[in-house]
Amino acid sequence: MREPVDLRRQRILAVVRSRGATRVSELAAELAVSVVTVRRDVEELAREGKLRRGHGVARPVLPETEQTAVPAAPPAADGGPVALVVPERHAYLYETLHGARTAFEEAGVRIALHIAPTAPGAEQPLVERALAQGARGLLIAPRWRSRATEEADYAWLARLAVPAVVMERRPRRGSALHAVDTVCTDHWYGIHLAVEHLTGLGHRRIVLAARDDSPTARALRAAFTEIAADHPDVDKWALALSSPGAAPDPEAESAQEGIELPALLAEVGATAAVLHGDVDALMLVQSLRDSGVRVPEDCSVIAYDDVVAALGSTPLTAVSPPKADVGRAAAELLLRRLGGRGPAGPVRRLELLPELKVRGSTRAPGGAAAVPGPTPPTN
């Protein structure tokens, strides 16, 4: 599916504003489009005054030396927009964004969407520009590929001159960002649902193949380690990276080595796996089939995210976080801070519970596939 032109141009702006002067050829490679397409985008953005165009280069409107913190501008006559900052190419958080947008539209509040590129520290210059342009509030889901990049953002986010809500991120306890509003999914409960479903079917050896380059991935790995280690019906368990590029720094000496999932399943004697996220899960299922491991006949599989899990040749049972509801709750919390919906009250750290959607990829070991039924209660 082709990316909308407006979203692609937002991404170009985000890259240029965070990195400074950037070659058109580099933008084309990152966006997976032709140089001609990016050149046209840059020309249009330059006509709109959003960036400057050079010979084969796109430059930010402000000189690179001005990429420092700026205070919030006075609000516009209509109160000014709310800035939404999310990472590029992140389907999960785009669903969260749609939930937030609905709440803001109902309240008559304009939004300004900013797409942060993958470069470390990309969010800060985007937020600073949004505030300089009159944004009166912020919803943000930083990428935070590693704990180091996460903690590097704590100080400036905690010093913002406008109300802010952090989505699907749980800052470290006692950090500078602890007292900032957050709304996120209870991922511990999501892993709990997955393990209970598998052990209820009779699986006793389970593998988690997960990423390690996002706060959600790290939360899932920690939750699985705790739950599997303490569960009376889990005899053996193991962790693996879900793909070679799923670590924050694959070149680091401390990075976990990738391991082929079929080999790990055989080593552990596992009959079930939980896979994060959906695209990695679908690719791992294909890898299993190529190795002669059938899903669910030989191995039951649960995906975590449920963005495209249902679209596999075998629809995957999945833990489904309440993505749109997280965005809506975050927007409603920010509206309270802005004075639009009742008293603001104390700082809130909200957690919403995910649900398990049973499809055709799980079954009892050597038995019939699990029959989809009512979703387990989440209260």
PDB file of N, CA and C in Angstrom, residues 65-160:
ATOM      1  N   THR A  65      22.464  25.987  13.654  1.00  0.00           N
ATOM      2  CA  THR A  65      22.917  26.478  14.950  1.00  0.00           C
ATOM      3  C   THR A  65      21.767  26.899  15.836  1.00  0.00           C
ATOM      4  N   GLU A  66      20.563  27.027  15.268  1.00  0.00           N
ATOM      5  CA  GLU A  66      19.410  27.438  16.046  1.00  0.00           C
ATOM      6  C   GLU A  66      18.591  26.266  16.527  1.00  0.00           C
ATOM      7  N   GLN A  67      19.114  25.023  16.424  1.00  0.00           N
ATOM      8  CA  GLN A  67      18.380  23.841  16.834  1.00  0.00           C
ATOM      9  C   GLN A  67      18.470  23.643  18.347  1.00  0.00           C
ATOM     10  N   THR A  68      18.172  24.666  19.127  1.00  0.00           N
ATOM     11  CA  THR A  68      18.211  24.586  20.582  1.00  0.00           C
ATOM     12  C   THR A  68      16.829  24.809  21.132  1.00  0.00           C
ATOM     13  N   ALA A  69      16.684  24.562  22.431  1.00  0.00           N
ATOM     14  CA  ALA A  69      15.368  24.668  23.045  1.00  0.00           C
ATOM     15  C   ALA A  69      14.806  26.070  22.913  1.00  0.00           C
ATOM     16  N   VAL A  70      13.506  26.168  22.672  1.00  0.00           N
ATOM     17  CA  VAL A  70      12.825  27.456  22.572  1.00  0.00           C
ATOM     18  C   VAL A  70      11.574  27.392  23.418  1.00  0.00           C
ATOM     19  N   PRO A  71      11.171  28.523  23.990  1.00  0.00           N
ATOM     20  CA  PRO A  71       9.951  28.525  24.794  1.00  0.00           C
ATOM     21  C   PRO A  71       8.723  28.442  23.923  1.00  0.00           C
ATOM     22  N   ALA A  72       7.607  28.119  24.541  1.00  0.00           N
ATOM     23  CA  ALA A  72       6.352  28.070  23.810  1.00  0.00           C
ATOM     24  C   ALA A  72       5.956  29.463  23.352  1.00  0.00           C
ATOM     25  N   ALA A  73       5.443  29.575  22.112  1.00  0.00           N
ATOM     26  CA  ALA A  73       4.962  30.848  21.603  1.00  0.00           C
ATOM     27  C   ALA A  73       3.595  31.151  22.207  1.00  0.00           C
ATOM     28  N   PRO A  74       3.196  32.408  22.196  1.00  0.00           N
ATOM     29  CA  PRO A  74       1.851  32.729  22.695  1.00  0.00           C
ATOM     30  C   PRO A  74       0.809  31.961  21.903  1.00  0.00           C
ATOM     31  N   PRO A  75      -0.263  31.457  22.528  1.00  0.00           N
ATOM     32  CA  PRO A  75      -1.279  30.689  21.812  1.00  0.00           C
ATOM     33  C   PRO A  75      -1.982  31.520  20.763  1.00  0.00           C
ATOM     34  N   ALA A  76      -2.414  30.849  19.708  1.00  0.00           N
ATOM     35  CA  ALA A  76      -3.156  31.529  18.649  1.00  0.00           C
ATOM     36  C   ALA A  76      -4.532  31.931  19.164  1.00  0.00           C
ATOM     37  N   ALA A  77      -5.244  32.678  18.342  1.00  0.00           N
ATOM     38  CA  ALA A  77      -6.553  33.183  18.747  1.00  0.00           C
ATOM     39  C   ALA A  77      -7.511  32.055  19.099  1.00  0.00           C
ATOM     40  N   ASP A  78      -7.374  30.905  18.414  1.00  0.00           N
ATOM     41  CA  ASP A  78      -8.275  29.784  18.688  1.00  0.00           C
ATOM     42  C   ASP A  78      -7.713  28.848  19.764  1.00  0.00           C
ATOM     43  N   GLY A  79      -6.653  29.296  20.448  1.00  0.00           N
ATOM     44  CA  GLY A  79      -6.047  28.478  21.480  1.00  0.00           C
ATOM     45  C   GLY A  79      -4.824  27.721  21.010  1.00  0.00           C
ATOM     46  N   GLY A  80      -4.611  27.634  19.700  1.00  0.00           N
ATOM     47  CA  GLY A  80      -3.447  26.926  19.186  1.00  0.00           C
ATOM     48  C   GLY A  80      -3.684  25.433  19.103  1.00  0.00           C
ATOM     49  N   PRO A  81      -2.897  24.734  18.287  1.00  0.00           N
ATOM     50  CA  PRO A  81      -3.085  23.288  18.130  1.00  0.00           C
ATOM     51  C   PRO A  81      -2.424  22.509  19.255  1.00  0.00           C
ATOM     52  N   VAL A  82      -2.701  21.225  19.281  1.00  0.00           N
ATOM     53  CA  VAL A  82      -1.990  20.272  20.131  1.00  0.00           C
ATOM     54  C   VAL A  82      -1.047  19.495  19.228  1.00  0.00           C
ATOM     55  N   ALA A  83       0.202  19.372  19.648  1.00  0.00           N
ATOM     56  CA  ALA A  83       1.186  18.636  18.854  1.00  0.00           C
ATOM     57  C   ALA A  83       1.143  17.152  19.197  1.00  0.00           C
ATOM     58  N   LEU A  84       1.131  16.290  18.163  1.00  0.00           N
ATOM     59  CA  LEU A  84       1.217  14.836  18.321  1.00  0.00           C
ATOM     60  C   LEU A  84       2.512  14.378  17.679  1.00  0.00           C
ATOM     61  N   VAL A  85       3.368  13.724  18.453  1.00  0.00           N
ATOM     62  CA  VAL A  85       4.665  13.276  17.951  1.00  0.00           C
ATOM     63  C   VAL A  85       4.753  11.764  18.098  1.00  0.00           C
ATOM     64  N   VAL A  86       4.907  11.073  16.968  1.00  0.00           N
ATOM     65  CA  VAL A  86       5.024   9.609  16.966  1.00  0.00           C
ATOM     66  C   VAL A  86       6.148   9.205  16.020  1.00  0.00           C
ATOM     67  N   PRO A  87       6.727   8.009  16.214  1.00  0.00           N
ATOM     68  CA  PRO A  87       7.809   7.564  15.339  1.00  0.00           C
ATOM     69  C   PRO A  87       7.308   7.235  13.936  1.00  0.00           C
ATOM     70  N   GLU A  88       8.196   7.361  12.966  1.00  0.00           N
ATOM     71  CA  GLU A  88       7.843   6.978  11.610  1.00  0.00           C
ATOM     72  C   GLU A  88       7.709   5.454  11.507  1.00  0.00           C
ATOM     73  N   ARG A  89       6.914   5.010  10.531  1.00  0.00           N
ATOM     74  CA  ARG A  89       6.737   3.584  10.219  1.00  0.00           C
ATOM     75  C   ARG A  89       6.370   2.766  11.456  1.00  0.00           C
ATOM     76  N   HIS A  90       5.374   3.196  12.175  1.00  0.00           N
ATOM     77  CA  HIS A  90       4.986   2.504  13.405  1.00  0.00           C
ATOM     78  C   HIS A  90       3.474   2.330  13.396  1.00  0.00           C
ATOM     79  N   ALA A  91       3.005   1.243  12.729  1.00  0.00           N
ATOM     80  CA  ALA A  91       1.573   1.030  12.552  1.00  0.00           C
ATOM     81  C   ALA A  91       0.835   0.954  13.877  1.00  0.00           C
ATOM     82  N   TYR A  92       1.451   0.354  14.881  1.00  0.00           N
ATOM     83  CA  TYR A  92       0.837   0.228  16.216  1.00  0.00           C
ATOM     84  C   TYR A  92       0.474   1.614  16.754  1.00  0.00           C
ATOM     85  N   LEU A  93       1.456   2.538  16.743  1.00  0.00           N
ATOM     86  CA  LEU A  93       1.212   3.861  17.304  1.00  0.00           C
ATOM     87  C   LEU A  93       0.346   4.716  16.392  1.00  0.00           C
ATOM     88  N   TYR A  94       0.290   4.404  15.098  1.00  0.00           N
ATOM     89  CA  TYR A  94      -0.629   5.146  14.228  1.00  0.00           C
ATOM     90  C   TYR A  94      -2.072   4.864  14.621  1.00  0.00           C
ATOM     91  N   GLU A  95      -2.351   3.613  15.077  1.00  0.00           N
ATOM     92  CA  GLU A  95      -3.698   3.321  15.562  1.00  0.00           C
ATOM     93  C   GLU A  95      -3.991   4.107  16.841  1.00  0.00           C
ATOM     94  N   THR A  96      -2.992   4.241  17.691  1.00  0.00           N
ATOM     95  CA  THR A  96      -3.137   5.056  18.899  1.00  0.00           C
ATOM     96  C   THR A  96      -3.431   6.503  18.529  1.00  0.00           C
ATOM     97  N   LEU A  97      -2.729   6.979  17.522  1.00  0.00           N
ATOM     98  CA  LEU A  97      -2.914   8.350  17.051  1.00  0.00           C
ATOM     99  C   LEU A  97      -4.352   8.599  16.603  1.00  0.00           C
ATOM    100  N   HIS A  98      -4.946   7.625  15.912  1.00  0.00           N
ATOM    101  CA  HIS A  98      -6.326   7.804  15.434  1.00  0.00           C
ATOM    102  C   HIS A  98      -7.301   7.923  16.598  1.00  0.00           C
ATOM    103  N   GLY A  99      -7.053   7.194  17.684  1.00  0.00           N
ATOM    104  CA  GLY A  99      -7.911   7.334  18.852  1.00  0.00           C
ATOM    105  C   GLY A  99      -7.820   8.722  19.453  1.00  0.00           C
ATOM    106  N   ALA A 100      -6.594   9.262  19.504  1.00  0.00           N
ATOM    107  CA  ALA A 100      -6.407  10.613  20.038  1.00  0.00           C
ATOM    108  C   ALA A 100      -7.080  11.643  19.144  1.00  0.00           C
ATOM    109  N   ARG A 101      -6.935  11.455  17.852  1.00  0.00           N
ATOM    110  CA  ARG A 101      -7.516  12.428  16.921  1.00  0.00           C
ATOM    111  C   ARG A 101      -9.019  12.535  17.088  1.00  0.00           C
ATOM    112  N   THR A 102      -9.689  11.409  17.281  1.00  0.00           N
ATOM    113  CA  THR A 102     -11.136  11.433  17.457  1.00  0.00           C
ATOM    114  C   THR A 102     -11.532  12.297  18.651  1.00  0.00           C
ATOM    115  N   ALA A 103     -10.818  12.128  19.777  1.00  0.00           N
ATOM    116  CA  ALA A 103     -11.141  12.893  20.983  1.00  0.00           C
ATOM    117  C   ALA A 103     -10.908  14.390  20.773  1.00  0.00           C
ATOM    118  N   PHE A 104      -9.838  14.738  20.103  1.00  0.00           N
ATOM    119  CA  PHE A 104      -9.553  16.153  19.874  1.00  0.00           C
ATOM    120  C   PHE A 104     -10.572  16.782  18.920  1.00  0.00           C
ATOM    121  N   GLU A 105     -10.950  16.028  17.888  1.00  0.00           N
ATOM    122  CA  GLU A 105     -11.931  16.565  16.945  1.00  0.00           C
ATOM    123  C   GLU A 105     -13.272  16.794  17.633  1.00  0.00           C
ATOM    124  N   GLU A 106     -13.658  15.883  18.513  1.00  0.00           N
ATOM    125  CA  GLU A 106     -14.908  16.061  19.240  1.00  0.00           C
ATOM    126  C   GLU A 106     -14.867  17.299  20.129  1.00  0.00           C
ATOM    127  N   ALA A 107     -13.676  17.640  20.637  1.00  0.00           N
ATOM    128  CA  ALA A 107     -13.525  18.808  21.507  1.00  0.00           C
ATOM    129  C   ALA A 107     -13.257  20.082  20.715  1.00  0.00           C
ATOM    130  N   GLY A 108     -13.162  19.969  19.386  1.00  0.00           N
ATOM    131  CA  GLY A 108     -12.907  21.143  18.557  1.00  0.00           C
ATOM    132  C   GLY A 108     -11.490  21.663  18.657  1.00  0.00           C
ATOM    133  N   VAL A 109     -10.536  20.771  18.994  1.00  0.00           N
ATOM    134  CA  VAL A 109      -9.136  21.166  19.150  1.00  0.00           C
ATOM    135  C   VAL A 109      -8.343  20.716  17.933  1.00  0.00           C
ATOM    136  N   ARG A 110      -7.604  21.638  17.343  1.00  0.00           N
ATOM    137  CA  ARG A 110      -6.775  21.305  16.189  1.00  0.00           C
ATOM    138  C   ARG A 110      -5.557  20.499  16.629  1.00  0.00           C
ATOM    139  N   ILE A 111      -5.074  19.633  15.734  1.00  0.00           N
ATOM    140  CA  ILE A 111      -3.862  18.876  16.008  1.00  0.00           C
ATOM    141  C   ILE A 111      -2.831  19.149  14.921  1.00  0.00           C
ATOM    142  N   ALA A 112      -1.566  19.032  15.306  1.00  0.00           N
ATOM    143  CA  ALA A 112      -0.460  19.150  14.363  1.00  0.00           C
ATOM    144  C   ALA A 112       0.389  17.898  14.521  1.00  0.00           C
ATOM    145  N   LEU A 113       0.399  17.055  13.490  1.00  0.00           N
ATOM    146  CA  LEU A 113       1.099  15.775  13.549  1.00  0.00           C
ATOM    147  C   LEU A 113       2.554  15.949  13.141  1.00  0.00           C
ATOM    148  N   HIS A 114       3.457  15.373  13.939  1.00  0.00           N
ATOM    149  CA  HIS A 114       4.887  15.397  13.639  1.00  0.00           C
ATOM    150  C   HIS A 114       5.401  13.964  13.683  1.00  0.00           C
ATOM    151  N   ILE A 115       6.040  13.519  12.600  1.00  0.00           N
ATOM    152  CA  ILE A 115       6.563  12.165  12.492  1.00  0.00           C
ATOM    153  C   ILE A 115       8.062  12.202  12.754  1.00  0.00           C
ATOM    154  N   ALA A 116       8.498  11.515  13.810  1.00  0.00           N
ATOM    155  CA  ALA A 116       9.913  11.532  14.178  1.00  0.00           C
ATOM    156  C   ALA A 116      10.677  10.439  13.439  1.00  0.00           C
ATOM    157  N   PRO A 117      11.777  10.781  12.791  1.00  0.00           N
ATOM    158  CA  PRO A 117      12.593   9.767  12.111  1.00  0.00           C
ATOM    159  C   PRO A 117      13.333   8.906  13.121  1.00  0.00           C
ATOM    160  N   THR A 118      14.075   7.919  12.607  1.00  0.00           N
ATOM    161  CA  THR A 118      14.710   6.934  13.487  1.00  0.00           C
ATOM    162  C   THR A 118      15.963   7.456  14.176  1.00  0.00           C
ATOM    163  N   ALA A 119      16.471   8.611  13.786  1.00  0.00           N
ATOM    164  CA  ALA A 119      17.708   9.130  14.377  1.00  0.00           C
ATOM    165  C   ALA A 119      17.535   9.366  15.875  1.00  0.00           C
ATOM    166  N   PRO A 120      18.520   9.012  16.692  1.00  0.00           N
ATOM    167  CA  PRO A 120      18.431   9.283  18.135  1.00  0.00           C
ATOM    168  C   PRO A 120      18.220  10.769  18.399  1.00  0.00           C
ATOM    169  N   GLY A 121      17.361  11.090  19.350  1.00  0.00           N
ATOM    170  CA  GLY A 121      17.109  12.481  19.700  1.00  0.00           C
ATOM    171  C   GLY A 121      16.260  13.240  18.716  1.00  0.00           C
ATOM    172  N   ALA A 122      15.584  12.540  17.806  1.00  0.00           N
ATOM    173  CA  ALA A 122      14.826  13.226  16.753  1.00  0.00           C
ATOM    174  C   ALA A 122      13.610  13.962  17.296  1.00  0.00           C
ATOM    175  N   GLU A 123      13.061  13.518  18.432  1.00  0.00           N
ATOM    176  CA  GLU A 123      11.821  14.122  18.918  1.00  0.00           C
ATOM    177  C   GLU A 123      12.021  15.540  19.456  1.00  0.00           C
ATOM    178  N   GLN A 124      13.151  15.801  20.108  1.00  0.00           N
ATOM    179  CA  GLN A 124      13.310  17.092  20.769  1.00  0.00           C
ATOM    180  C   GLN A 124      13.198  18.282  19.819  1.00  0.00           C
ATOM    181  N   PRO A 125      13.917  18.306  18.689  1.00  0.00           N
ATOM    182  CA  PRO A 125      13.768  19.459  17.801  1.00  0.00           C
ATOM    183  C   PRO A 125      12.364  19.601  17.229  1.00  0.00           C
ATOM    184  N   LEU A 126      11.661  18.476  17.009  1.00  0.00           N
ATOM    185  CA  LEU A 126      10.285  18.560  16.527  1.00  0.00           C
ATOM    186  C   LEU A 126       9.387  19.220  17.565  1.00  0.00           C
ATOM    187  N   VAL A 127       9.545  18.829  18.822  1.00  0.00           N
ATOM    188  CA  VAL A 127       8.725  19.416  19.886  1.00  0.00           C
ATOM    189  C   VAL A 127       9.041  20.895  20.048  1.00  0.00           C
ATOM    190  N   GLU A 128      10.320  21.246  20.003  1.00  0.00           N
ATOM    191  CA  GLU A 128      10.700  22.642  20.171  1.00  0.00           C
ATOM    192  C   GLU A 128      10.111  23.517  19.066  1.00  0.00           C
ATOM    193  N   ARG A 129      10.103  23.021  17.850  1.00  0.00           N
ATOM    194  CA  ARG A 129       9.500  23.784  16.756  1.00  0.00           C
ATOM    195  C   ARG A 129       7.990  23.901  16.931  1.00  0.00           C
ATOM    196  N   ALA A 130       7.376  22.799  17.357  1.00  0.00           N
ATOM    197  CA  ALA A 130       5.924  22.840  17.560  1.00  0.00           C
ATOM    198  C   ALA A 130       5.559  23.890  18.603  1.00  0.00           C
ATOM    199  N   LEU A 131       6.334  23.960  19.679  1.00  0.00           N
ATOM    200  CA  LEU A 131       6.062  24.963  20.703  1.00  0.00           C
ATOM    201  C   LEU A 131       6.317  26.370  20.172  1.00  0.00           C
ATOM    202  N   ALA A 132       7.373  26.521  19.389  1.00  0.00           N
ATOM    203  CA  ALA A 132       7.666  27.833  18.813  1.00  0.00           C
ATOM    204  C   ALA A 132       6.557  28.290  17.870  1.00  0.00           C
ATOM    205  N   GLN A 133       5.858  27.326  17.275  1.00  0.00           N
ATOM    206  CA  GLN A 133       4.772  27.653  16.354  1.00  0.00           C
ATOM    207  C   GLN A 133       3.422  27.767  17.052  1.00  0.00           C
ATOM    208  N   GLY A 134       3.408  27.699  18.387  1.00  0.00           N
ATOM    209  CA  GLY A 134       2.187  27.971  19.131  1.00  0.00           C
ATOM    210  C   GLY A 134       1.443  26.772  19.663  1.00  0.00           C
ATOM    211  N   ALA A 135       2.045  25.568  19.644  1.00  0.00           N
ATOM    212  CA  ALA A 135       1.354  24.408  20.206  1.00  0.00           C
ATOM    213  C   ALA A 135       1.132  24.625  21.700  1.00  0.00           C
ATOM    214  N   ARG A 136      -0.061  24.294  22.170  1.00  0.00           N
ATOM    215  CA  ARG A 136      -0.390  24.545  23.581  1.00  0.00           C
ATOM    216  C   ARG A 136      -0.383  23.263  24.424  1.00  0.00           C
ATOM    217  N   GLY A 137      -0.116  22.143  23.810  1.00  0.00           N
ATOM    218  CA  GLY A 137      -0.055  20.884  24.528  1.00  0.00           C
ATOM    219  C   GLY A 137       0.632  19.845  23.659  1.00  0.00           C
ATOM    220  N   LEU A 138       1.020  18.730  24.279  1.00  0.00           N
ATOM    221  CA  LEU A 138       1.789  17.714  23.557  1.00  0.00           C
ATOM    222  C   LEU A 138       1.345  16.318  23.941  1.00  0.00           C
ATOM    223  N   LEU A 139       1.104  15.483  22.935  1.00  0.00           N
ATOM    224  CA  LEU A 139       1.008  14.028  23.096  1.00  0.00           C
ATOM    225  C   LEU A 139       2.216  13.438  22.394  1.00  0.00           C
ATOM    226  N   ILE A 140       2.944  12.564  23.071  1.00  0.00           N
ATOM    227  CA  ILE A 140       4.172  12.063  22.474  1.00  0.00           C
ATOM    228  C   ILE A 140       4.382  10.598  22.826  1.00  0.00           C
ATOM    229  N   ALA A 141       4.876   9.846  21.840  1.00  0.00           N
ATOM    230  CA  ALA A 141       5.285   8.455  22.042  1.00  0.00           C
ATOM    231  C   ALA A 141       6.713   8.347  21.507  1.00  0.00           C
ATOM    232  N   PRO A 142       7.725   8.649  22.332  1.00  0.00           N
ATOM    233  CA  PRO A 142       9.113   8.607  21.842  1.00  0.00           C
ATOM    234  C   PRO A 142       9.513   7.191  21.439  1.00  0.00           C
ATOM    235  N   ARG A 143      10.458   7.100  20.512  1.00  0.00           N
ATOM    236  CA  ARG A 143      10.885   5.781  20.049  1.00  0.00           C
ATOM    237  C   ARG A 143      11.662   5.038  21.127  1.00  0.00           C
ATOM    238  N   TRP A 144      12.653   5.676  21.743  1.00  0.00           N
ATOM    239  CA  TRP A 144      13.420   5.104  22.841  1.00  0.00           C
ATOM    240  C   TRP A 144      13.928   3.702  22.521  1.00  0.00           C
ATOM    241  N   ARG A 145      14.810   3.603  21.539  1.00  0.00           N
ATOM    242  CA  ARG A 145      15.344   2.295  21.130  1.00  0.00           C
ATOM    243  C   ARG A 145      16.139   1.630  22.250  1.00  0.00           C
ATOM    244  N   SER A 146      16.762   2.419  23.108  1.00  0.00           N
ATOM    245  CA  SER A 146      17.539   1.854  24.211  1.00  0.00           C
ATOM    246  C   SER A 146      17.223   2.616  25.490  1.00  0.00           C
ATOM    247  N   ARG A 147      17.618   2.058  26.619  1.00  0.00           N
ATOM    248  CA  ARG A 147      17.393   2.749  27.883  1.00  0.00           C
ATOM    249  C   ARG A 147      18.196   4.043  27.943  1.00  0.00           C
ATOM    250  N   ALA A 148      19.358   4.070  27.307  1.00  0.00           N
ATOM    251  CA  ALA A 148      20.175   5.284  27.309  1.00  0.00           C
ATOM    252  C   ALA A 148      19.473   6.423  26.575  1.00  0.00           C
ATOM    253  N   THR A 149      18.893   6.134  25.400  1.00  0.00           N
ATOM    254  CA  THR A 149      18.195   7.190  24.662  1.00  0.00           C
ATOM    255  C   THR A 149      16.924   7.611  25.402  1.00  0.00           C
ATOM    256  N   GLU A 150      16.315   6.664  26.105  1.00  0.00           N
ATOM    257  CA  GLU A 150      15.130   6.990  26.905  1.00  0.00           C
ATOM    258  C   GLU A 150      15.481   7.991  27.999  1.00  0.00           C
ATOM    259  N   GLU A 151      16.505   7.706  28.768  1.00  0.00           N
ATOM    260  CA  GLU A 151      16.846   8.573  29.886  1.00  0.00           C
ATOM    261  C   GLU A 151      17.393   9.915  29.413  1.00  0.00           C
ATOM    262  N   ALA A 152      17.958   9.952  28.215  1.00  0.00           N
ATOM    263  CA  ALA A 152      18.444  11.217  27.679  1.00  0.00           C
ATOM    264  C   ALA A 152      17.299  12.194  27.411  1.00  0.00           C
ATOM    265  N   ASP A 153      16.089  11.670  27.213  1.00  0.00           N
ATOM    266  CA  ASP A 153      14.932  12.525  26.934  1.00  0.00           C
ATOM    267  C   ASP A 153      14.200  12.986  28.187  1.00  0.00           C
ATOM    268  N   TYR A 154      14.485  12.378  29.324  1.00  0.00           N
ATOM    269  CA  TYR A 154      13.716  12.681  30.528  1.00  0.00           C
ATOM    270  C   TYR A 154      13.749  14.162  30.900  1.00  0.00           C
ATOM    271  N   ALA A 155      14.947  14.742  30.923  1.00  0.00           N
ATOM    272  CA  ALA A 155      15.097  16.094  31.458  1.00  0.00           C
ATOM    273  C   ALA A 155      14.334  17.124  30.640  1.00  0.00           C
ATOM    274  N   TRP A 156      14.505  17.102  29.294  1.00  0.00           N
ATOM    275  CA  TRP A 156      13.856  18.152  28.508  1.00  0.00           C
ATOM    276  C   TRP A 156      12.347  17.955  28.444  1.00  0.00           C
ATOM    277  N   LEU A 157      11.879  16.708  28.444  1.00  0.00           N
ATOM    278  CA  LEU A 157      10.431  16.478  28.452  1.00  0.00           C
ATOM    279  C   LEU A 157       9.806  16.954  29.767  1.00  0.00           C
ATOM    280  N   ALA A 158      10.521  16.788  30.872  1.00  0.00           N
ATOM    281  CA  ALA A 158       9.992  17.208  32.167  1.00  0.00           C
ATOM    282  C   ALA A 158       9.969  18.725  32.309  1.00  0.00           C
ATOM    283  N   ARG A 159      10.744  19.441  31.480  1.00  0.00           N
ATOM    284  CA  ARG A 159      10.819  20.904  31.591  1.00  0.00           C
ATOM    285  C   ARG A 159       9.916  21.632  30.612  1.00  0.00           C
ATOM    286  N   LEU A 160       9.071  20.933  29.887  1.00  0.00           N
ATOM    287  CA  LEU A 160       8.243  21.593  28.876  1.00  0.00           C
ATOM    288  C   LEU A 160       7.359  22.668  29.503  1.00  0.00           C
TER     289      LEU A 160
END
